[in-house]
PDB file of C-alpha atoms in Angstrom:
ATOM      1  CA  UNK Z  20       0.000   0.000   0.000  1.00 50.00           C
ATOM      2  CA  UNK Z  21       1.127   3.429  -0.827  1.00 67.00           C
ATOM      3  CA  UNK Z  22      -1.095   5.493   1.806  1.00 90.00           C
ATOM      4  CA  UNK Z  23      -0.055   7.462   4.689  1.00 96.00           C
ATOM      5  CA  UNK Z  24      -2.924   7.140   7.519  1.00 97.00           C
ATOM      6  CA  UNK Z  25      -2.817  10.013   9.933  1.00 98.00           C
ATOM      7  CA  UNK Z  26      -5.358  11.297  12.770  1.00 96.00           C
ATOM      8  CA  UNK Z  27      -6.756  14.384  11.867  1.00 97.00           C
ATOM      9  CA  UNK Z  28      -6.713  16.322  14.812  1.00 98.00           C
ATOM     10  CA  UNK Z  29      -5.030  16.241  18.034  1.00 98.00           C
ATOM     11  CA  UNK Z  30      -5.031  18.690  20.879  1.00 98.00           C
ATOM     12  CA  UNK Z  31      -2.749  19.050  23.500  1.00 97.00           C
ATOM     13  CA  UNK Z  32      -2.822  21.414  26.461  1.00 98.00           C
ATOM     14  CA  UNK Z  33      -0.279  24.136  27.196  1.00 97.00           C
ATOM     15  CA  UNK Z  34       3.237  22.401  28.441  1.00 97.00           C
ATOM     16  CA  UNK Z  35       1.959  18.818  28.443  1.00 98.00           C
ATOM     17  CA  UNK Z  36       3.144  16.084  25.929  1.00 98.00           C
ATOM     18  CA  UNK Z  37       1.625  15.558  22.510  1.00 98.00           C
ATOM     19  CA  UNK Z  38       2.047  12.140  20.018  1.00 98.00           C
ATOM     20  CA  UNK Z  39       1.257  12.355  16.456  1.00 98.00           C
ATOM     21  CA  UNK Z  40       1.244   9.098  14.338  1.00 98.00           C
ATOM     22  CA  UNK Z  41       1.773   8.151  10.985  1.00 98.00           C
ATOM     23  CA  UNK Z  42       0.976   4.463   9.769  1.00 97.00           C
ATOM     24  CA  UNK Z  43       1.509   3.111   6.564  1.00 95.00           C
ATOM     25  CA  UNK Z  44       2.875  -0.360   4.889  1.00 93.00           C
ATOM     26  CA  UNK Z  45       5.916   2.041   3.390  1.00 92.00           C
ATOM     27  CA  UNK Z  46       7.157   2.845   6.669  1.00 94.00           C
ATOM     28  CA  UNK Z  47       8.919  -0.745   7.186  1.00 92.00           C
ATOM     29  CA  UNK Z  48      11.185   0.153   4.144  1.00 89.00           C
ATOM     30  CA  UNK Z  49      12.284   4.062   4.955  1.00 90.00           C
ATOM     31  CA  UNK Z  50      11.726   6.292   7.739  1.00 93.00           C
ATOM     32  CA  UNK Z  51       9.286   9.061   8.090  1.00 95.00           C
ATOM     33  CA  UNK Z  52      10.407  12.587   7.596  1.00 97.00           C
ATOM     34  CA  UNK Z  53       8.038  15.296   9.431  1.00 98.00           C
ATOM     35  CA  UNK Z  54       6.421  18.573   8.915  1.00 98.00           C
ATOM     36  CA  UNK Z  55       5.377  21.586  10.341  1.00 98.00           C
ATOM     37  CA  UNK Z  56       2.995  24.292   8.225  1.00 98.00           C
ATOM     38  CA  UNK Z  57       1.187  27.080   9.686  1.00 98.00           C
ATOM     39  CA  UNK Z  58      -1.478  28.900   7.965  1.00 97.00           C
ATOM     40  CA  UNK Z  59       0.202  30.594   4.682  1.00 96.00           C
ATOM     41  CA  UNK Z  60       3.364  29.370   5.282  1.00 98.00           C
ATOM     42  CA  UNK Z  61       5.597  26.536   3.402  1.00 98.00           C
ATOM     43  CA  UNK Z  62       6.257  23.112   5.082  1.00 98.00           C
ATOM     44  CA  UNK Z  63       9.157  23.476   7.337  1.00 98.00           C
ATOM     45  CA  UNK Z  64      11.250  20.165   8.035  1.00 98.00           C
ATOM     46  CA  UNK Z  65      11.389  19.184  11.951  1.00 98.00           C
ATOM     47  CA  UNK Z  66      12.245  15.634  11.912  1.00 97.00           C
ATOM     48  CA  UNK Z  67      13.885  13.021   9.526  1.00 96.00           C
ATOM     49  CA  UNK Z  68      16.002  10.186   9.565  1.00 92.00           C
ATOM     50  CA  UNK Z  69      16.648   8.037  12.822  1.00 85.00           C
ATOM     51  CA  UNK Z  70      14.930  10.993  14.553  1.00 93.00           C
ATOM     52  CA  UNK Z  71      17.345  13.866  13.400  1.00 95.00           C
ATOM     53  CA  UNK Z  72      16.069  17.634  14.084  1.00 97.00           C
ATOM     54  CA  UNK Z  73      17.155  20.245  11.491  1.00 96.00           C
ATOM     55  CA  UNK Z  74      19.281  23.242  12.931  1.00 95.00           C
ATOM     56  CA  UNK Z  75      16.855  25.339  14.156  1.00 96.00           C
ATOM     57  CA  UNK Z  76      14.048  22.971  15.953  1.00 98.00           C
ATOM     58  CA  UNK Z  77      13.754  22.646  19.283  1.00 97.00           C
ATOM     59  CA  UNK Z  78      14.363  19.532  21.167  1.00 96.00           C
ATOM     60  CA  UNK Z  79      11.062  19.083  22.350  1.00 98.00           C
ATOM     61  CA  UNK Z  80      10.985  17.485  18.855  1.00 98.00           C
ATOM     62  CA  UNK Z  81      11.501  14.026  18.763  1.00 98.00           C
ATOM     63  CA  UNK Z  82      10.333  11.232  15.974  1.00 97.00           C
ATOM     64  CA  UNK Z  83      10.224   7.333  16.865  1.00 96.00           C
ATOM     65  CA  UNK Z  84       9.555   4.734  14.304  1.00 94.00           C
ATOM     66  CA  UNK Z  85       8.246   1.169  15.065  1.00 93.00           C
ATOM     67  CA  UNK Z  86       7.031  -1.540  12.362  1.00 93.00           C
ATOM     68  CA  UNK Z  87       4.510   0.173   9.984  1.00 95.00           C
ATOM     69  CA  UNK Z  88       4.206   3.262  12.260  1.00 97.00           C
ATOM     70  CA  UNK Z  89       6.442   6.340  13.081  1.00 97.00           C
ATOM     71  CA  UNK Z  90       5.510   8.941  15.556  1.00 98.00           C
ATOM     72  CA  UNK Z  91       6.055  12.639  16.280  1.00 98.00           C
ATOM     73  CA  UNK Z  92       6.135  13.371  19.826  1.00 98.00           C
ATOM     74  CA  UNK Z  93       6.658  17.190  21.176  1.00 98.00           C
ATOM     75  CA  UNK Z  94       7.562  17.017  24.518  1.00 98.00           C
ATOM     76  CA  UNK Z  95       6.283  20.439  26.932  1.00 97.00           C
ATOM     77  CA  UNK Z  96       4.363  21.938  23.799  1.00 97.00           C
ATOM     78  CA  UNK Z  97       4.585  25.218  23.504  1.00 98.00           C
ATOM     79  CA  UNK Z  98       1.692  27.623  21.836  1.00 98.00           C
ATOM     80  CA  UNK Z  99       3.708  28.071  18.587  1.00 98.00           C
ATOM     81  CA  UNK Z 100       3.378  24.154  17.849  1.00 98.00           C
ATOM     82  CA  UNK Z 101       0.030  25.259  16.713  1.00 98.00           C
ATOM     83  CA  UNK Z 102       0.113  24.065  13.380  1.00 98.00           C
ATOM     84  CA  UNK Z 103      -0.843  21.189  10.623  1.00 98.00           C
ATOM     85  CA  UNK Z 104       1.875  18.404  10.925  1.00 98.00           C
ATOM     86  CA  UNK Z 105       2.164  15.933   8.077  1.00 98.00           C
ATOM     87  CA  UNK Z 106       4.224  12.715   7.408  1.00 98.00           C
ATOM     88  CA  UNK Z 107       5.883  11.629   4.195  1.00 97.00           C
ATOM     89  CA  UNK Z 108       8.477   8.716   3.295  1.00 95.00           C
ATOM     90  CA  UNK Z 109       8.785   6.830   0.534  1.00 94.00           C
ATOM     91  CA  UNK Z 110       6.373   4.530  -1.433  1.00 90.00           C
ATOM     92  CA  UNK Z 111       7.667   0.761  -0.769  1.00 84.00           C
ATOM     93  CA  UNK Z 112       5.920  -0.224  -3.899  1.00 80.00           C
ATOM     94  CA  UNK Z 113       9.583  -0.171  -5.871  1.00 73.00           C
ATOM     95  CA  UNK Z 114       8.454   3.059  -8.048  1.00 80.00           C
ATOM     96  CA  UNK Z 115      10.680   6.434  -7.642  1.00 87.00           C
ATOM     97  CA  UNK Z 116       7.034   7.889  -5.857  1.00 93.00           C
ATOM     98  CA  UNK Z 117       6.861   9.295  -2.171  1.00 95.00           C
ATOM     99  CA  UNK Z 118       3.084   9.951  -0.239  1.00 95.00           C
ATOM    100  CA  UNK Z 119       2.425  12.367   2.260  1.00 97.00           C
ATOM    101  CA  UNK Z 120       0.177  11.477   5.284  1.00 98.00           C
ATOM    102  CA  UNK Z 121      -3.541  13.601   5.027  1.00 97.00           C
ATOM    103  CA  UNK Z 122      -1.870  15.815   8.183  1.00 98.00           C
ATOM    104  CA  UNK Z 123      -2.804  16.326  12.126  1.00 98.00           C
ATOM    105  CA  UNK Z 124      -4.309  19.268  13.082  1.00 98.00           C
ATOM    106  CA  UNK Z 125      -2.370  19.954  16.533  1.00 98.00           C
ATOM    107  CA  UNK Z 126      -4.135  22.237  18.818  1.00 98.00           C
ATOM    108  CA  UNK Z 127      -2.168  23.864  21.676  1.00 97.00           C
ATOM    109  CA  UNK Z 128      -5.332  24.548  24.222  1.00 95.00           C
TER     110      UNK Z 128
ATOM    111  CA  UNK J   4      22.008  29.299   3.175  1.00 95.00           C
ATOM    112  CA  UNK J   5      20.402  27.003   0.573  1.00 97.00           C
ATOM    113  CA  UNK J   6      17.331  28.396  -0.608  1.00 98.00           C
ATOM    114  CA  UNK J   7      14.362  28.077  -2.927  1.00 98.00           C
ATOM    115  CA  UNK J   8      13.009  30.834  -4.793  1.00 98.00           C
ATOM    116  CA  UNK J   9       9.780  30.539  -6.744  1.00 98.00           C
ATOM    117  CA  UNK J  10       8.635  31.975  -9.913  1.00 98.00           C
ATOM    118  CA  UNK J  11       5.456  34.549  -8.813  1.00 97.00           C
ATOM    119  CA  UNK J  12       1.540  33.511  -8.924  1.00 98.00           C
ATOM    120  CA  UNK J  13      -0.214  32.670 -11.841  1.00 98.00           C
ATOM    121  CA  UNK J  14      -4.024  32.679 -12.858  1.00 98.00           C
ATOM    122  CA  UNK J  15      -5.257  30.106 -16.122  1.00 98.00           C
ATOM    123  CA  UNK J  16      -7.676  29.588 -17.967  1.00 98.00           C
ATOM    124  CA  UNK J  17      -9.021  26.286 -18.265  1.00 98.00           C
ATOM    125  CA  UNK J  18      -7.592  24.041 -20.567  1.00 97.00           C
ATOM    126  CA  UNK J  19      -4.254  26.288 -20.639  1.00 98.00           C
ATOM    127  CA  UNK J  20      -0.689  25.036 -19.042  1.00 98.00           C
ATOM    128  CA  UNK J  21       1.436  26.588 -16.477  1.00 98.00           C
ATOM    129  CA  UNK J  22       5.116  26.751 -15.992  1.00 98.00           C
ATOM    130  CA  UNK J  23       6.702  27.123 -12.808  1.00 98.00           C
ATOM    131  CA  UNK J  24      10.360  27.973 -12.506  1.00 98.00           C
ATOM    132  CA  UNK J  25      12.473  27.225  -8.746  1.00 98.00           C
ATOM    133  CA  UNK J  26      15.888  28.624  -8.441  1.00 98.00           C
ATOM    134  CA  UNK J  27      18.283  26.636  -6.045  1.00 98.00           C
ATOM    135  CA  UNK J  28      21.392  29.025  -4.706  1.00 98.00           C
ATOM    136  CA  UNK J  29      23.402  27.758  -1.636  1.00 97.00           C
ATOM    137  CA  UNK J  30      24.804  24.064  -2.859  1.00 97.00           C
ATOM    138  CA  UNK J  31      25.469  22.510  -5.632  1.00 97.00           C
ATOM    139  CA  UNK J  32      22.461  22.372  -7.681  1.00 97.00           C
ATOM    140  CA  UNK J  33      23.867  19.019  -9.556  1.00 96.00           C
ATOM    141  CA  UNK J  34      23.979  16.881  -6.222  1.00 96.00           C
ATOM    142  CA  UNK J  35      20.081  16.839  -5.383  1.00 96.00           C
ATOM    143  CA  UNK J  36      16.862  15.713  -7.072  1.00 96.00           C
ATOM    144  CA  UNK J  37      13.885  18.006  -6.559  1.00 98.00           C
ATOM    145  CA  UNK J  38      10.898  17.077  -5.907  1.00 98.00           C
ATOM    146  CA  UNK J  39       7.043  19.021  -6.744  1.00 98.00           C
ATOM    147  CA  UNK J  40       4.688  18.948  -4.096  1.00 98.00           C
ATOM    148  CA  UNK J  41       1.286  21.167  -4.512  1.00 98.00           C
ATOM    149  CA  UNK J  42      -1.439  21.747  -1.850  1.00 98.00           C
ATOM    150  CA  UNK J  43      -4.709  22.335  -2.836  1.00 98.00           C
ATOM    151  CA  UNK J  44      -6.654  25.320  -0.682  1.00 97.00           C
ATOM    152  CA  UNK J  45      -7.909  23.813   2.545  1.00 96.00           C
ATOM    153  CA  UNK J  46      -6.051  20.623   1.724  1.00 97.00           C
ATOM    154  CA  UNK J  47      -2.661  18.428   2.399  1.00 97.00           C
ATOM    155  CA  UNK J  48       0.123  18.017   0.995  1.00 98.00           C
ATOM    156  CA  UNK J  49       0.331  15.944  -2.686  1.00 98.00           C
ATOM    157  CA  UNK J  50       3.638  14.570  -3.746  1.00 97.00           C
ATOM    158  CA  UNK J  51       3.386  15.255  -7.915  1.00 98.00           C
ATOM    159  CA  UNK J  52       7.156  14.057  -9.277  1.00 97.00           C
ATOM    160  CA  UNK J  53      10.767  14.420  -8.853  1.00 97.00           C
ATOM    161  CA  UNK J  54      13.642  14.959 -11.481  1.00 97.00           C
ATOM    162  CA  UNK J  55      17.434  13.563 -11.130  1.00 96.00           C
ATOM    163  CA  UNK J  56      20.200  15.948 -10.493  1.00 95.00           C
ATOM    164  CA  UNK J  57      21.409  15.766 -14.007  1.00 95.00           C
ATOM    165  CA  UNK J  58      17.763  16.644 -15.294  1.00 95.00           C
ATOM    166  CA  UNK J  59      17.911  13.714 -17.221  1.00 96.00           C
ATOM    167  CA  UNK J  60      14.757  11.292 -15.837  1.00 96.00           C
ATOM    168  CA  UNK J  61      11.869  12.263 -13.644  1.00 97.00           C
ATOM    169  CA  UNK J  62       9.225  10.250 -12.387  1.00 96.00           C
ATOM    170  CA  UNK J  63       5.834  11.369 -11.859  1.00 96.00           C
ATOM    171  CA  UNK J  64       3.002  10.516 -10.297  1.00 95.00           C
ATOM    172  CA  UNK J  65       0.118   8.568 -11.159  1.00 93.00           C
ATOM    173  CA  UNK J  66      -2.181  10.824 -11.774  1.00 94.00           C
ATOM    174  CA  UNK J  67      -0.029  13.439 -13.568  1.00 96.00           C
ATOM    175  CA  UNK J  68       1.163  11.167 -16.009  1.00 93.00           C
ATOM    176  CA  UNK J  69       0.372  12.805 -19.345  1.00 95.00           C
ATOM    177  CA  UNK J  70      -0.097  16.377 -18.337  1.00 98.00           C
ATOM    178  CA  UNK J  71       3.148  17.019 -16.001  1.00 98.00           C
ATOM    179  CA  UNK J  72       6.814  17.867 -17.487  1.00 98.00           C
ATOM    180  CA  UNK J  73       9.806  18.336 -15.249  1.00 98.00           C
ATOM    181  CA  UNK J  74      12.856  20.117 -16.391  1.00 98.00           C
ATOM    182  CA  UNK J  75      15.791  21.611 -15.194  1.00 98.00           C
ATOM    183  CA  UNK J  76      18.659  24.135 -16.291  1.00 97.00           C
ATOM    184  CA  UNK J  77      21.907  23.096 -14.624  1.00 96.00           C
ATOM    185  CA  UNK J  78      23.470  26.729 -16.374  1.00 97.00           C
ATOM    186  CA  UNK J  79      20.967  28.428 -14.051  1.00 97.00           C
ATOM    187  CA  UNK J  80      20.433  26.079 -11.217  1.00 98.00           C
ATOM    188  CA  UNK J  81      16.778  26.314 -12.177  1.00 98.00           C
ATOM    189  CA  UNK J  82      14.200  23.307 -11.863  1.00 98.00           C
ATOM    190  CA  UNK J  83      10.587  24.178 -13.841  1.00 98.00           C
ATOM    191  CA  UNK J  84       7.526  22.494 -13.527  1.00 98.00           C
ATOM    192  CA  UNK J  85       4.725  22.521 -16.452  1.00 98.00           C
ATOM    193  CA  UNK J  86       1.364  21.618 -15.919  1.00 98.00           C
ATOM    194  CA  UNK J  87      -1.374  21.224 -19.188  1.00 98.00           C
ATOM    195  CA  UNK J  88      -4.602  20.597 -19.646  1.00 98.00           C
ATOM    196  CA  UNK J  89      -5.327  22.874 -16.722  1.00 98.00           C
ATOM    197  CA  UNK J  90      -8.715  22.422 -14.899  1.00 97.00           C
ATOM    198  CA  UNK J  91     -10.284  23.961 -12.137  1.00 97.00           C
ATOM    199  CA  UNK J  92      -9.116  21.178  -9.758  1.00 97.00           C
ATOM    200  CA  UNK J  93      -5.749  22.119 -10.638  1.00 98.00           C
ATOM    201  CA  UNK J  94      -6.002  25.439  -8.428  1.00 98.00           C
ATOM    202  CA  UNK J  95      -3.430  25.220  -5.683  1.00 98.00           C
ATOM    203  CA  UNK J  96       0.087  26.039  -4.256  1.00 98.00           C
ATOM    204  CA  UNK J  97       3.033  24.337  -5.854  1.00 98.00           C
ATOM    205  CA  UNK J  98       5.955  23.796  -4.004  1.00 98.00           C
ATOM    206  CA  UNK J  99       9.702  22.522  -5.113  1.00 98.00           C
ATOM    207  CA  UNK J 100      11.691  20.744  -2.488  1.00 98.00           C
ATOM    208  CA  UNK J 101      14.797  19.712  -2.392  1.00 98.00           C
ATOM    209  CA  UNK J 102      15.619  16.015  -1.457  1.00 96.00           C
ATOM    210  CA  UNK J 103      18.273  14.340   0.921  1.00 95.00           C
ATOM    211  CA  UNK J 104      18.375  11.015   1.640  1.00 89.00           C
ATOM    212  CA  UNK J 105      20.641   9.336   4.105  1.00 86.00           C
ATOM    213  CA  UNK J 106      21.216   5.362   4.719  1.00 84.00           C
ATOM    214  CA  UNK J 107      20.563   4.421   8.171  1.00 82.00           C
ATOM    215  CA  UNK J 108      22.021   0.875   9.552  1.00 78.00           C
ATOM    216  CA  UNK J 109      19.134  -1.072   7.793  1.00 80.00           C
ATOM    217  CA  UNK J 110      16.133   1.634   6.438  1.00 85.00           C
ATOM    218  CA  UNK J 111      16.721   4.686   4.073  1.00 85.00           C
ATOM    219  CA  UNK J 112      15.572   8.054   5.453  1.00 88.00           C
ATOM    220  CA  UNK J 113      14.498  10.936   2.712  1.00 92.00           C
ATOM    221  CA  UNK J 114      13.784  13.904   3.092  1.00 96.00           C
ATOM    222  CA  UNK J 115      12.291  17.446   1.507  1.00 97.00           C
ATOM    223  CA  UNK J 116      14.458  20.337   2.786  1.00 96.00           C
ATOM    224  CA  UNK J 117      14.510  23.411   2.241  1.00 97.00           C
ATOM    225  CA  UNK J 118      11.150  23.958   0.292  1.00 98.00           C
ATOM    226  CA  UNK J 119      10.487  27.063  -1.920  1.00 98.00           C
ATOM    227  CA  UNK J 120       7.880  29.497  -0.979  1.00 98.00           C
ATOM    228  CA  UNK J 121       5.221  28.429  -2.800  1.00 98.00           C
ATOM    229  CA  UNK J 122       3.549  29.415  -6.031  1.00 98.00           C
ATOM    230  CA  UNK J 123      -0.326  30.064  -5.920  1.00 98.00           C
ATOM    231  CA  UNK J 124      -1.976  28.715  -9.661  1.00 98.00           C
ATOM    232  CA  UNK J 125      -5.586  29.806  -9.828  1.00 98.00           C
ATOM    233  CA  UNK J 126      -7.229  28.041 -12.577  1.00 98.00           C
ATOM    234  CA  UNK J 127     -10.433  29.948 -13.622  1.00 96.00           C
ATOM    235  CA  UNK J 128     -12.380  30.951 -16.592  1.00 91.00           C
TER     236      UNK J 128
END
């Protein structure tokens, strides 16, 4: 399968910790690379890899990846997290393609 | 800093194509493939194709095939995109992305980064 399956919205409240997951059959060949958007802006990069941050993102970042599912966890979330959060890697299917998840809705409350 | 800088918006008619251009500065344009990725208003992200460093083979998606052309001008360090048929479906913001990949001990990781600012087409009669 080439989908991404992601929950639509999560909230989190103010400091606490907040998980956003990513399932997919493509995620036992590569890992998951993560993104942040916020209303009118491009994607921004905030994890990839074996759970790599950019320079730039905070550690509260932090990506796991188990079997068909990878995670995005932001540890303490802070009100700027606020933002649409999607997942992407690439399609196991043995064609050059790559999916992105549908994206999570993250609401700091 | 690498950077992406995107040709400005666009409005179509139906029916008509679109080119967008994406100018790479900050590494060396010939050791990355690019990859298209457009977002439809209100909507996610859609991964549309990528093109090899050396501009000579892309691979598109799906549901592009047909109507999608990838090209790139390694004098310039400029990728394009060009979209036909143009319908009103096709109104959205196109992105170019660079991609990095890494080998892990036994998975690949790839990745999109840095991504250009966007370009807004607005297909409409």
């Amino acid at each position: 399968s080439s989908e991404l399956t992601q929950d639509p919205a999560v909230s989190v409240a103010l400091g606490q910790t907040a998980r956003i997951t990513c399932q997919g059959d493509s995620l036992r060949r590569s890992y998951a690379s993560w993104y942040q958007q916020k209303p009118g802006q491009a994607p921004v990069l905030v994890i990839y890899g074996k759970n790599n941050r950019p320079s730039g993102i905070p550690d509260r970042f932090s990506g796991s990846s188990s079997g068909n599912t990878a995670s995005l966890t932001i540890t303490g979330a802070q009100a700027e997290d606020e933002a649409d959060y999607y997942c992407n890697c690439r399609d196991s299917s043995g064609n050059q393609n790559w999916v992105f998840g549908g994206g999570t809705k993250l609401t700091v409350l | 800093q690498v950077q992406l800088v995107q040709s400005g918006a666009e409005v179509k008619n139906p029916g008509a194509s679109v080119k967008v251009s994406c100018k790479a500065s900050g590494y060396t344009f010939t050791s990355n493939y690019m990859h298209w990725v457009r977002q439809a208003p209100g909507q996610g992200l859609e991964w549309m194709g990528i093109i090899n460093p050396s501009g000579s083979s892309t691979n598109y998606a799906q549901k592009f095939q047909g109507r999608l052309t990838m090209t790139r001008d390694t004098s310039t360090s400029t990728d394009y995109m060009e979209l036909s048929s143009l319908r009103s479906e096709d109104t959205a913001v196109y992105y170019c992305a660079r991609d990095v990949s890494r080998k892990y001990d036994v998975l690949t990781g790839w990745w999109f980064d840095p991504w250009g600012q966007g370009t807004l087409v607005t297909v409409s009669s």
